[in-house]
């Protein structure tokens, strides 16, 4: 039979672990990494595209640098240039990848608390197994 103390420790650890994984997905700070993924002379099927000359000067500079191979990281998707741009006779495609910002203290903090919950769960299991060992009596 499982000890009440070990079960309580297991349950509390499980609650800590689950209760802090959810805030990671909600409160973690995400950045958007943009990079060039190719070009084509064919019009994109069903995707909206923008003409290079109609972009703002800062977006034009960013798009030109991305065409030349530079990658950019933006704090929000709103700051980023479009994902398809027509410049001259070619369509340039850019990919945006959402990644956690590990330099923001909220991002790793929630995972560390979840890790503490996991350690608590494992410790409760270890204590229960040790208490059942006949050699320890």
CSV table of C-alpha atoms in Angstrom, one decimal, residues 29-99:
chain,number,residue,atom,x,y,z
A,29,UNK,CA,8.4,35.4,-24.6
A,30,UNK,CA,8.7,34.4,-28.2
A,31,UNK,CA,10.8,35.9,-30.9
A,32,UNK,CA,10.3,35.6,-34.7
A,33,UNK,CA,13.3,34.6,-36.7
A,34,UNK,CA,13.1,35.6,-40.4
A,35,UNK,CA,15.2,34.2,-43.2
A,36,UNK,CA,15.2,33.9,-46.9
A,37,UNK,CA,14.0,30.5,-48.2
A,38,UNK,CA,14.2,31.0,-51.9
A,39,UNK,CA,13.0,32.7,-55.0
A,40,UNK,CA,10.9,32.0,-58.0
A,41,UNK,CA,9.8,33.6,-61.2
A,42,UNK,CA,6.3,32.0,-60.8
A,43,UNK,CA,3.6,33.8,-58.9
A,44,UNK,CA,2.8,32.3,-55.5
A,45,UNK,CA,-0.4,30.2,-55.5
A,46,UNK,CA,-2.9,31.7,-53.2
A,47,UNK,CA,-0.4,33.6,-51.1
A,48,UNK,CA,-0.5,37.3,-50.7
A,49,UNK,CA,2.6,39.1,-51.9
A,50,UNK,CA,3.9,42.7,-51.8
A,51,UNK,CA,5.8,44.7,-54.3
A,52,UNK,CA,9.2,45.7,-53.1
A,53,UNK,CA,8.9,49.3,-54.1
A,54,UNK,CA,5.7,49.8,-52.1
A,55,UNK,CA,7.3,48.6,-48.8
A,56,UNK,CA,8.5,51.1,-46.2
A,57,UNK,CA,12.2,52.1,-46.4
A,58,UNK,CA,13.0,50.1,-43.4
A,59,UNK,CA,11.2,47.0,-44.7
A,60,UNK,CA,13.0,47.5,-48.1
A,61,UNK,CA,16.4,47.5,-46.3
A,62,UNK,CA,15.4,44.4,-44.3
A,63,UNK,CA,14.1,42.5,-47.3
A,64,UNK,CA,17.2,43.4,-49.3
A,65,UNK,CA,19.5,42.2,-46.5
A,66,UNK,CA,17.5,39.0,-46.2
A,67,UNK,CA,17.8,38.4,-49.9
A,68,UNK,CA,21.6,38.7,-49.5
A,69,UNK,CA,21.5,36.0,-46.8
A,70,UNK,CA,21.1,37.9,-43.5
A,71,UNK,CA,18.7,36.7,-40.8
A,72,UNK,CA,16.6,38.9,-38.6
A,73,UNK,CA,15.0,38.4,-35.2
A,74,UNK,CA,11.9,40.4,-34.3
A,75,UNK,CA,10.1,40.7,-31.0
A,76,UNK,CA,6.7,40.5,-32.7
A,77,UNK,CA,5.3,39.3,-36.0
A,78,UNK,CA,3.9,42.8,-36.6
A,79,UNK,CA,7.5,44.3,-36.9
A,80,UNK,CA,8.5,41.8,-39.6
A,81,UNK,CA,8.3,42.3,-43.3
A,82,UNK,CA,6.0,40.3,-45.5
A,83,UNK,CA,6.7,36.6,-46.3
A,84,UNK,CA,6.5,37.0,-50.1
A,85,UNK,CA,7.9,40.0,-51.9
A,86,UNK,CA,8.1,40.7,-55.7
A,87,UNK,CA,11.2,42.5,-56.7
A,88,UNK,CA,11.7,43.0,-60.4
A,89,UNK,CA,10.6,39.8,-62.1
A,90,UNK,CA,11.2,37.5,-59.1
A,91,UNK,CA,9.2,36.5,-56.1
A,92,UNK,CA,11.3,36.2,-52.9
A,93,UNK,CA,10.0,33.9,-50.1
A,94,UNK,CA,10.8,34.3,-46.4
A,95,UNK,CA,10.1,32.1,-43.5
A,96,UNK,CA,9.2,33.1,-40.0
A,97,UNK,CA,10.1,30.7,-37.2
A,98,UNK,CA,8.7,31.3,-33.7
A,99,UNK,CA,11.3,30.5,-31.0
